[in-house]
Structures are given as structure tokens and as C-alpha cells.
Amino acid sequence: MRRWWLITLSIVVTFVALEVIGKSTFNQIALGINKNKKPLLIAQNYSRTRIMPLGDSITGGEGSQNSYRRLLWFYLLNAGYSVDFVGSLQVNCGRPPSLPDFDLDNEGHCGWRADQILAQIDEWASTTRPDVVLIHLGTNDLGSGETPESTIEDIRGIIQKLRYYNPYVKILLAEIIPSCGSLERKVLFNAQIPNLANQTNTYQSPVMVVDQYTGFNLSDTFDGCHPNDTGEWKIANRWLEALKKVL
């Protein structure tokens, strides 16, 4: 009788040990740990990342141009990212784009200043709650007499409001292209963008500077202001490289 009792106890102990080992292995995998103590890449969320292109006509697209958004859309898809452009507009400065074969949603408001965007951002952000926002603003402000300092403060306000609707929103903040108006004022404005990014950057809601200024020439525009095909290509590639760091 005692022998059978010992055999039964031995079987029970074996099953318990296997269960503990199994759970331990499962927990290590679930936590992204392997025997080399390197993190494993585990997909946690298969939903599409909501990206809001936010700005003026350089974002919206002028004339027959599609804006950088079309190229960026296909670059992201071809790179394997699952994204969804969001915004209240689906037109290029009031006109259909010449090639409407991409995600048209955007907040590129032609002729608008940063303070006008600030006044409306609550409505747009509350509706779409973007995960990432691409901000290229300041051209119309500087061209209409606004100071670089006041424009910086308007953009600061936009960032704060975006975070109200998504505390984890990622901001890609452009040093704007050198077209339309005074080059000197743009240089002064762009010099303040890194300071704004440093002051507003947080761990859960990073703010990253994207240099859209360097290497962009007037020959990259079709009217001295708005990007032509080459200009759109340059802008899209700068956004893409920055997006790779946050997607």
C-alpha cells in the first residue's frame, strides 16, 4: 500500500513541476524575454496608426499638385506600415487632387496661420484623435506680419490641445521650407523650433524636429512658394525617415 502511495505522490509532483516550468516559459515569452536576455518583438496592436498631416497649402497641395501626402502614403504602405491619414479635408486647396488614388484625409488649410489652426484644432482632434501629427506651420504667419515668437507660442498651444485628446500623441514638428516671403524671418523662426521641441517633449508624447529646410530650394517649387514634384519628394522623404522612428 505504501509503495502505491509513493508512486502516486511521485506522479503528482512531476505534473506540478511540469506545470510550473510551462508557466515560467510562457511568462518569459509573453514578457518578451528569451534565454539570451534580449527583448522579443511581439505585436500588441494590429490597428492602423492615425496620422494627421497638419498645416497650410504646403500640406494641402496647391494647383494641380497632390502635395507630399500622396508620395508619403505610398512610401508608408510599401514599407509595410498600417496607417490611416485623418483630417476633415479631402481636397487640395478646394480642388480635387490630380491623382486621388491615396488616403486624402488631411488638415492642410490653404492660407491659414498657426493661430487659425489653434482656434479649430479642438474640433478636428476630438473627432479623429490622431496618434501622430505632422506639423508644418508658420509660412503664412511670417508672411502676414506675425513674429516668430508669437507663431511659436501658437504652435505650442496646438501641441497642448492635441495632447488633451490623446496624451500619447507623437508630434513631428517641421523646420519649414525656405519659400514664400522673407528668408531671414524663416531662419529666425526655424532656429526656435528645436527649443520648442525640447520644452514640450515628454516620454509619453515625444516631439521630434524634422528639418524640411536644409536642401530645399526655390527650384523645388512651381511658383516660388509651393512644392513641385521634386519638392514634394524631398518633403515626403524627410517625413518618412522621421516616421520610421515613431511607428
PDB file of C-alpha atoms in Angstrom:
ATOM      1  CA  MET A   1       0.000   0.000   0.000  1.00  0.00           C
ATOM      2  CA  ARG A   2       2.815   2.362   0.953  1.00  0.00           C
ATOM      3  CA  ARG A   3       4.537   1.662  -2.354  1.00  0.00           C
ATOM      4  CA  TRP A   4       1.461   2.669  -4.369  1.00  0.00           C
ATOM      5  CA  TRP A   5       1.130   5.816  -2.284  1.00  0.00           C
ATOM      6  CA  LEU A   6       4.713   6.785  -3.054  1.00  0.00           C
ATOM      7  CA  ILE A   7       4.194   6.160  -6.798  1.00  0.00           C
ATOM      8  CA  THR A   8       1.050   8.321  -6.781  1.00  0.00           C
ATOM      9  CA  LEU A   9       2.852  11.125  -4.932  1.00  0.00           C
ATOM     10  CA  SER A  10       5.731  10.961  -7.403  1.00  0.00           C
ATOM     11  CA  ILE A  11       3.337  11.346 -10.369  1.00  0.00           C
ATOM     12  CA  VAL A  12       1.607  14.354  -8.754  1.00  0.00           C
ATOM     13  CA  VAL A  13       4.941  16.063  -8.041  1.00  0.00           C
ATOM     14  CA  THR A  14       6.042  15.510 -11.652  1.00  0.00           C
ATOM     15  CA  PHE A  15       2.874  17.085 -13.080  1.00  0.00           C
ATOM     16  CA  VAL A  16       3.173  20.104 -10.753  1.00  0.00           C
ATOM     17  CA  ALA A  17       6.800  20.618 -11.771  1.00  0.00           C
ATOM     18  CA  LEU A  18       5.921  20.471 -15.468  1.00  0.00           C
ATOM     19  CA  GLU A  19       3.118  22.972 -14.974  1.00  0.00           C
ATOM     20  CA  VAL A  20       5.410  25.422 -13.168  1.00  0.00           C
ATOM     21  CA  ILE A  21       8.060  25.112 -15.866  1.00  0.00           C
ATOM     22  CA  GLY A  22       5.464  25.586 -18.569  1.00  0.00           C
ATOM     23  CA  LYS A  23       4.038  28.699 -16.943  1.00  0.00           C
ATOM     24  CA  SER A  24       7.505  30.133 -16.419  1.00  0.00           C
ATOM     25  CA  THR A  25       8.398  29.643 -20.074  1.00  0.00           C
ATOM     26  CA  PHE A  26       5.086  31.134 -21.187  1.00  0.00           C
ATOM     27  CA  ASN A  27       5.546  34.169 -18.930  1.00  0.00           C
ATOM     28  CA  GLN A  28       9.045  34.761 -20.275  1.00  0.00           C
ATOM     29  CA  ILE A  29       7.773  34.677 -23.830  1.00  0.00           C
ATOM     30  CA  ALA A  30       4.821  36.919 -23.013  1.00  0.00           C
ATOM     31  CA  LEU A  31       7.148  39.444 -21.384  1.00  0.00           C
ATOM     32  CA  GLY A  32       9.495  39.431 -24.359  1.00  0.00           C
ATOM     33  CA  ILE A  33      12.355  37.581 -22.617  1.00  0.00           C
ATOM     34  CA  ASN A  34      14.489  34.832 -24.078  1.00  0.00           C
ATOM     35  CA  LYS A  35      17.454  32.817 -22.810  1.00  0.00           C
ATOM     36  CA  ASN A  36      19.875  35.447 -24.135  1.00  0.00           C
ATOM     37  CA  LYS A  37      18.019  38.124 -22.156  1.00  0.00           C
ATOM     38  CA  LYS A  38      17.163  40.022 -25.317  1.00  0.00           C
ATOM     39  CA  PRO A  39      13.682  41.503 -25.811  1.00  0.00           C
ATOM     40  CA  LEU A  40      11.463  39.714 -28.284  1.00  0.00           C
ATOM     41  CA  LEU A  41       9.412  41.749 -30.713  1.00  0.00           C
ATOM     42  CA  ILE A  42       5.766  40.985 -30.019  1.00  0.00           C
ATOM     43  CA  ALA A  43       2.935  42.618 -31.911  1.00  0.00           C
ATOM     44  CA  GLN A  44       0.485  44.042 -29.398  1.00  0.00           C
ATOM     45  CA  ASN A  45      -1.803  46.107 -31.622  1.00  0.00           C
ATOM     46  CA  TYR A  46      -2.772  45.470 -35.208  1.00  0.00           C
ATOM     47  CA  SER A  47      -4.912  48.619 -35.604  1.00  0.00           C
ATOM     48  CA  ARG A  48      -3.857  51.284 -38.070  1.00  0.00           C
ATOM     49  CA  THR A  49      -1.850  54.278 -36.861  1.00  0.00           C
ATOM     50  CA  ARG A  50      -3.810  57.508 -37.335  1.00  0.00           C
ATOM     51  CA  ILE A  51      -1.602  60.189 -38.898  1.00  0.00           C
ATOM     52  CA  MET A  52      -2.803  63.797 -39.228  1.00  0.00           C
ATOM     53  CA  PRO A  53      -0.993  65.951 -41.829  1.00  0.00           C
ATOM     54  CA  LEU A  54      -1.466  69.448 -40.336  1.00  0.00           C
ATOM     55  CA  GLY A  55      -0.561  72.752 -41.931  1.00  0.00           C
ATOM     56  CA  ASP A  56      -1.354  75.174 -44.717  1.00  0.00           C
ATOM     57  CA  SER A  57      -1.239  74.889 -48.524  1.00  0.00           C
ATOM     58  CA  ILE A  58       2.182  73.243 -48.411  1.00  0.00           C
ATOM     59  CA  THR A  59       0.403  70.375 -46.660  1.00  0.00           C
ATOM     60  CA  GLY A  60      -2.872  70.688 -48.554  1.00  0.00           C
ATOM     61  CA  GLY A  61      -1.409  70.913 -52.050  1.00  0.00           C
ATOM     62  CA  GLU A  62      -1.814  73.828 -54.435  1.00  0.00           C
ATOM     63  CA  GLY A  63      -2.953  73.836 -58.048  1.00  0.00           C
ATOM     64  CA  SER A  64      -2.545  70.501 -59.785  1.00  0.00           C
ATOM     65  CA  GLN A  65      -0.064  69.204 -57.205  1.00  0.00           C
ATOM     66  CA  ASN A  66      -1.041  66.322 -54.925  1.00  0.00           C
ATOM     67  CA  SER A  67       1.195  67.592 -52.073  1.00  0.00           C
ATOM     68  CA  TYR A  68       3.756  65.438 -50.303  1.00  0.00           C
ATOM     69  CA  ARG A  69       0.909  63.374 -48.831  1.00  0.00           C
ATOM     70  CA  ARG A  70       0.468  61.137 -51.854  1.00  0.00           C
ATOM     71  CA  LEU A  71       4.111  60.079 -52.025  1.00  0.00           C
ATOM     72  CA  LEU A  72       4.271  59.624 -48.258  1.00  0.00           C
ATOM     73  CA  TRP A  73       1.163  57.441 -48.299  1.00  0.00           C
ATOM     74  CA  PHE A  74       2.667  55.026 -50.819  1.00  0.00           C
ATOM     75  CA  TYR A  75       6.085  55.093 -49.147  1.00  0.00           C
ATOM     76  CA  LEU A  76       4.491  54.015 -45.866  1.00  0.00           C
ATOM     77  CA  LEU A  77       2.397  51.273 -47.467  1.00  0.00           C
ATOM     78  CA  ASN A  78       5.354  49.928 -49.419  1.00  0.00           C
ATOM     79  CA  ALA A  79       7.400  49.873 -46.215  1.00  0.00           C
ATOM     80  CA  GLY A  80       4.755  47.675 -44.593  1.00  0.00           C
ATOM     81  CA  TYR A  81       3.209  50.192 -42.205  1.00  0.00           C
ATOM     82  CA  SER A  82      -0.517  50.110 -41.455  1.00  0.00           C
ATOM     83  CA  VAL A  83      -1.588  53.753 -41.389  1.00  0.00           C
ATOM     84  CA  ASP A  84      -4.669  55.888 -41.753  1.00  0.00           C
ATOM     85  CA  PHE A  85      -4.402  59.559 -42.714  1.00  0.00           C
ATOM     86  CA  VAL A  86      -7.001  61.559 -40.789  1.00  0.00           C
ATOM     87  CA  GLY A  87      -8.498  65.034 -41.100  1.00  0.00           C
ATOM     88  CA  SER A  88     -11.607  66.966 -42.057  1.00  0.00           C
ATOM     89  CA  LEU A  89     -10.458  67.759 -45.619  1.00  0.00           C
ATOM     90  CA  GLN A  90     -10.195  65.608 -48.736  1.00  0.00           C
ATOM     91  CA  VAL A  91      -9.313  68.337 -51.211  1.00  0.00           C
ATOM     92  CA  ASN A  92      -6.233  70.284 -52.283  1.00  0.00           C
ATOM     93  CA  CYS A  93      -6.998  73.933 -51.574  1.00  0.00           C
ATOM     94  CA  GLY A  94     -10.624  73.438 -52.567  1.00  0.00           C
ATOM     95  CA  ARG A  95      -9.918  71.280 -55.615  1.00  0.00           C
ATOM     96  CA  PRO A  96      -9.779  67.536 -56.124  1.00  0.00           C
ATOM     97  CA  PRO A  97      -6.179  66.287 -56.354  1.00  0.00           C
ATOM     98  CA  SER A  98      -4.958  65.338 -59.793  1.00  0.00           C
ATOM     99  CA  LEU A  99      -4.344  61.754 -58.619  1.00  0.00           C
ATOM    100  CA  PRO A 100      -6.908  60.816 -55.951  1.00  0.00           C
ATOM    101  CA  ASP A 101      -5.535  57.295 -55.522  1.00  0.00           C
ATOM    102  CA  PHE A 102      -4.338  57.682 -51.935  1.00  0.00           C
ATOM    103  CA  ASP A 103      -5.777  58.423 -48.492  1.00  0.00           C
ATOM    104  CA  LEU A 104      -6.946  62.021 -48.985  1.00  0.00           C
ATOM    105  CA  ASP A 105      -7.818  62.928 -45.367  1.00  0.00           C
ATOM    106  CA  ASN A 106      -5.790  65.860 -44.099  1.00  0.00           C
ATOM    107  CA  GLU A 107      -5.792  69.190 -42.246  1.00  0.00           C
ATOM    108  CA  GLY A 108      -3.913  71.256 -44.799  1.00  0.00           C
ATOM    109  CA  HIS A 109      -5.763  74.594 -44.715  1.00  0.00           C
ATOM    110  CA  CYS A 110      -4.620  76.853 -47.513  1.00  0.00           C
ATOM    111  CA  GLY A 111      -3.663  80.362 -46.442  1.00  0.00           C
ATOM    112  CA  TRP A 112      -4.148  79.657 -42.739  1.00  0.00           C
ATOM    113  CA  ARG A 113      -1.895  80.867 -39.960  1.00  0.00           C
ATOM    114  CA  ALA A 114      -0.961  78.892 -36.860  1.00  0.00           C
ATOM    115  CA  ASP A 115      -3.346  80.931 -34.702  1.00  0.00           C
ATOM    116  CA  GLN A 116      -6.239  79.988 -37.003  1.00  0.00           C
ATOM    117  CA  ILE A 117      -5.279  76.328 -36.751  1.00  0.00           C
ATOM    118  CA  LEU A 118      -5.099  76.697 -32.964  1.00  0.00           C
ATOM    119  CA  ALA A 119      -8.651  78.057 -32.888  1.00  0.00           C
ATOM    120  CA  GLN A 120     -10.015  74.976 -34.711  1.00  0.00           C
ATOM    121  CA  ILE A 121      -7.790  72.132 -33.581  1.00  0.00           C
ATOM    122  CA  ASP A 122     -10.161  71.061 -30.788  1.00  0.00           C
ATOM    123  CA  GLU A 123     -12.838  70.115 -33.302  1.00  0.00           C
ATOM    124  CA  TRP A 124     -10.502  68.164 -35.549  1.00  0.00           C
ATOM    125  CA  ALA A 125      -8.529  66.409 -32.820  1.00  0.00           C
ATOM    126  CA  SER A 126     -11.612  65.405 -30.853  1.00  0.00           C
ATOM    127  CA  THR A 127     -13.067  63.789 -33.976  1.00  0.00           C
ATOM    128  CA  THR A 128     -10.006  61.927 -35.243  1.00  0.00           C
ATOM    129  CA  ARG A 129      -7.763  61.579 -32.141  1.00  0.00           C
ATOM    130  CA  PRO A 130      -4.542  61.189 -34.154  1.00  0.00           C
ATOM    131  CA  ASP A 131      -1.649  59.035 -32.975  1.00  0.00           C
ATOM    132  CA  VAL A 132       0.914  61.049 -34.947  1.00  0.00           C
ATOM    133  CA  VAL A 133       0.699  64.643 -36.208  1.00  0.00           C
ATOM    134  CA  LEU A 134       2.923  66.117 -38.928  1.00  0.00           C
ATOM    135  CA  ILE A 135       3.081  69.889 -38.315  1.00  0.00           C
ATOM    136  CA  HIS A 136       4.377  72.250 -41.000  1.00  0.00           C
ATOM    137  CA  LEU A 137       3.185  75.696 -39.951  1.00  0.00           C
ATOM    138  CA  GLY A 138       4.460  79.255 -39.885  1.00  0.00           C
ATOM    139  CA  THR A 139       4.786  80.299 -43.522  1.00  0.00           C
ATOM    140  CA  ASN A 140       1.599  82.364 -43.639  1.00  0.00           C
ATOM    141  CA  ASP A 141       2.180  83.773 -40.150  1.00  0.00           C
ATOM    142  CA  LEU A 142       5.595  85.149 -41.037  1.00  0.00           C
ATOM    143  CA  GLY A 143       4.285  86.460 -44.341  1.00  0.00           C
ATOM    144  CA  SER A 144       1.469  88.399 -42.689  1.00  0.00           C
ATOM    145  CA  GLY A 145       3.479  90.231 -40.052  1.00  0.00           C
ATOM    146  CA  GLU A 146       3.290  87.763 -37.172  1.00  0.00           C
ATOM    147  CA  THR A 147       6.511  87.421 -35.208  1.00  0.00           C
ATOM    148  CA  PRO A 148       8.443  84.164 -34.982  1.00  0.00           C
ATOM    149  CA  GLU A 149       7.868  84.257 -31.213  1.00  0.00           C
ATOM    150  CA  SER A 150       4.083  84.577 -31.432  1.00  0.00           C
ATOM    151  CA  THR A 151       3.924  81.819 -34.046  1.00  0.00           C
ATOM    152  CA  ILE A 152       5.984  79.530 -31.816  1.00  0.00           C
ATOM    153  CA  GLU A 153       3.524  80.122 -28.979  1.00  0.00           C
ATOM    154  CA  ASP A 154       0.569  79.290 -31.250  1.00  0.00           C
ATOM    155  CA  ILE A 155       2.210  76.000 -32.190  1.00  0.00           C
ATOM    156  CA  ARG A 156       2.879  75.309 -28.514  1.00  0.00           C
ATOM    157  CA  GLY A 157      -0.850  75.737 -27.918  1.00  0.00           C
ATOM    158  CA  ILE A 158      -1.650  73.324 -30.749  1.00  0.00           C
ATOM    159  CA  ILE A 159       0.585  70.669 -29.192  1.00  0.00           C
ATOM    160  CA  GLN A 160      -1.101  71.109 -25.811  1.00  0.00           C
ATOM    161  CA  LYS A 161      -4.559  70.730 -27.322  1.00  0.00           C
ATOM    162  CA  LEU A 162      -3.577  67.644 -29.309  1.00  0.00           C
ATOM    163  CA  ARG A 163      -2.430  66.035 -26.078  1.00  0.00           C
ATOM    164  CA  TYR A 164      -5.748  66.745 -24.430  1.00  0.00           C
ATOM    165  CA  TYR A 165      -7.437  64.330 -26.856  1.00  0.00           C
ATOM    166  CA  ASN A 166      -4.572  61.837 -26.983  1.00  0.00           C
ATOM    167  CA  PRO A 167      -1.987  62.052 -24.177  1.00  0.00           C
ATOM    168  CA  TYR A 168       0.278  59.717 -26.165  1.00  0.00           C
ATOM    169  CA  VAL A 169       0.245  61.622 -29.444  1.00  0.00           C
ATOM    170  CA  LYS A 170       3.590  61.855 -31.234  1.00  0.00           C
ATOM    171  CA  ILE A 171       4.437  65.219 -32.789  1.00  0.00           C
ATOM    172  CA  LEU A 172       6.728  65.612 -35.791  1.00  0.00           C
ATOM    173  CA  LEU A 173       7.487  69.338 -35.950  1.00  0.00           C
ATOM    174  CA  ALA A 174       8.939  70.782 -39.132  1.00  0.00           C
ATOM    175  CA  GLU A 175      11.539  73.443 -39.623  1.00  0.00           C
ATOM    176  CA  ILE A 176       9.640  74.962 -42.551  1.00  0.00           C
ATOM    177  CA  ILE A 177      10.785  75.090 -46.165  1.00  0.00           C
ATOM    178  CA  PRO A 178      12.519  78.309 -47.355  1.00  0.00           C
ATOM    179  CA  SER A 179       9.881  79.568 -49.751  1.00  0.00           C
ATOM    180  CA  CYS A 180       7.232  82.322 -49.728  1.00  0.00           C
ATOM    181  CA  GLY A 181       8.367  85.586 -48.186  1.00  0.00           C
ATOM    182  CA  SER A 182      11.361  86.645 -46.152  1.00  0.00           C
ATOM    183  CA  LEU A 183      14.122  84.060 -45.873  1.00  0.00           C
ATOM    184  CA  GLU A 184      15.588  85.897 -42.891  1.00  0.00           C
ATOM    185  CA  ARG A 185      12.352  85.576 -40.905  1.00  0.00           C
ATOM    186  CA  LYS A 186      12.181  81.862 -41.681  1.00  0.00           C
ATOM    187  CA  VAL A 187      15.729  81.375 -40.432  1.00  0.00           C
ATOM    188  CA  LEU A 188      14.822  83.125 -37.164  1.00  0.00           C
ATOM    189  CA  PHE A 189      11.648  81.058 -36.849  1.00  0.00           C
ATOM    190  CA  ASN A 190      13.305  77.726 -37.597  1.00  0.00           C
ATOM    191  CA  ALA A 191      16.025  78.469 -35.045  1.00  0.00           C
ATOM    192  CA  GLN A 192      13.325  78.427 -32.342  1.00  0.00           C
ATOM    193  CA  ILE A 193      11.760  75.111 -33.382  1.00  0.00           C
ATOM    194  CA  PRO A 194      14.330  72.915 -31.549  1.00  0.00           C
ATOM    195  CA  ASN A 195      13.799  74.929 -28.351  1.00  0.00           C
ATOM    196  CA  LEU A 196      10.038  74.447 -28.631  1.00  0.00           C
ATOM    197  CA  ALA A 197      10.545  70.718 -29.167  1.00  0.00           C
ATOM    198  CA  ASN A 198      12.840  70.433 -26.140  1.00  0.00           C
ATOM    199  CA  GLN A 199      10.405  72.350 -23.938  1.00  0.00           C
ATOM    200  CA  THR A 200       7.359  70.324 -24.964  1.00  0.00           C
ATOM    201  CA  ASN A 201       8.914  66.892 -25.427  1.00  0.00           C
ATOM    202  CA  THR A 202       7.810  64.193 -22.979  1.00  0.00           C
ATOM    203  CA  TYR A 203       8.443  60.467 -22.712  1.00  0.00           C
ATOM    204  CA  GLN A 204       4.835  59.509 -23.414  1.00  0.00           C
ATOM    205  CA  SER A 205       4.257  62.215 -26.038  1.00  0.00           C
ATOM    206  CA  PRO A 206       7.527  62.893 -27.864  1.00  0.00           C
ATOM    207  CA  VAL A 207       8.108  65.950 -30.043  1.00  0.00           C
ATOM    208  CA  MET A 208      10.626  65.385 -32.832  1.00  0.00           C
ATOM    209  CA  VAL A 209      12.121  68.100 -35.049  1.00  0.00           C
ATOM    210  CA  VAL A 210      12.081  67.351 -38.782  1.00  0.00           C
ATOM    211  CA  ASP A 211      14.393  69.531 -40.889  1.00  0.00           C
ATOM    212  CA  GLN A 212      12.399  70.376 -44.004  1.00  0.00           C
ATOM    213  CA  TYR A 213      14.536  73.479 -44.594  1.00  0.00           C
ATOM    214  CA  THR A 214      18.005  72.192 -45.415  1.00  0.00           C
ATOM    215  CA  GLY A 215      18.426  71.218 -49.057  1.00  0.00           C
ATOM    216  CA  PHE A 216      15.070  72.634 -50.166  1.00  0.00           C
ATOM    217  CA  ASN A 217      15.478  75.212 -52.943  1.00  0.00           C
ATOM    218  CA  LEU A 218      13.242  77.590 -54.854  1.00  0.00           C
ATOM    219  CA  SER A 219      13.760  75.287 -57.832  1.00  0.00           C
ATOM    220  CA  ASP A 220      11.772  72.740 -55.812  1.00  0.00           C
ATOM    221  CA  THR A 221       8.660  74.934 -56.153  1.00  0.00           C
ATOM    222  CA  PHE A 222       6.473  75.708 -59.152  1.00  0.00           C
ATOM    223  CA  ASP A 223       5.651  79.264 -58.092  1.00  0.00           C
ATOM    224  CA  GLY A 224       8.358  80.292 -55.656  1.00  0.00           C
ATOM    225  CA  CYS A 225       6.250  79.055 -52.769  1.00  0.00           C
ATOM    226  CA  HIS A 226       4.536  75.682 -53.241  1.00  0.00           C
ATOM    227  CA  PRO A 227       6.426  72.418 -53.830  1.00  0.00           C
ATOM    228  CA  ASN A 228       6.588  70.911 -57.299  1.00  0.00           C
ATOM    229  CA  ASP A 229       7.155  67.185 -57.839  1.00  0.00           C
ATOM    230  CA  THR A 230      10.774  67.388 -56.684  1.00  0.00           C
ATOM    231  CA  GLY A 231       9.821  69.444 -53.640  1.00  0.00           C
ATOM    232  CA  GLU A 232       7.076  67.015 -52.675  1.00  0.00           C
ATOM    233  CA  TRP A 233       9.551  64.163 -52.987  1.00  0.00           C
ATOM    234  CA  LYS A 234      12.001  65.895 -50.649  1.00  0.00           C
ATOM    235  CA  ILE A 235       9.335  66.676 -48.038  1.00  0.00           C
ATOM    236  CA  ALA A 236       7.825  63.174 -48.162  1.00  0.00           C
ATOM    237  CA  ASN A 237      11.207  61.544 -47.653  1.00  0.00           C
ATOM    238  CA  ARG A 238      12.012  63.722 -44.635  1.00  0.00           C
ATOM    239  CA  TRP A 239       8.675  62.839 -43.035  1.00  0.00           C
ATOM    240  CA  LEU A 240       9.192  59.153 -43.827  1.00  0.00           C
ATOM    241  CA  GLU A 241      12.582  58.971 -42.131  1.00  0.00           C
ATOM    242  CA  ALA A 242      11.143  60.630 -39.022  1.00  0.00           C
ATOM    243  CA  LEU A 243       8.059  58.413 -39.011  1.00  0.00           C
ATOM    244  CA  LYS A 244      10.215  55.292 -39.052  1.00  0.00           C
ATOM    245  CA  LYS A 245      11.421  56.307 -35.593  1.00  0.00           C
ATOM    246  CA  VAL A 246       7.953  56.544 -34.052  1.00  0.00           C
ATOM    247  CA  LEU A 247       5.821  53.945 -35.867  1.00  0.00           C
TER     248      LEU A 247
END
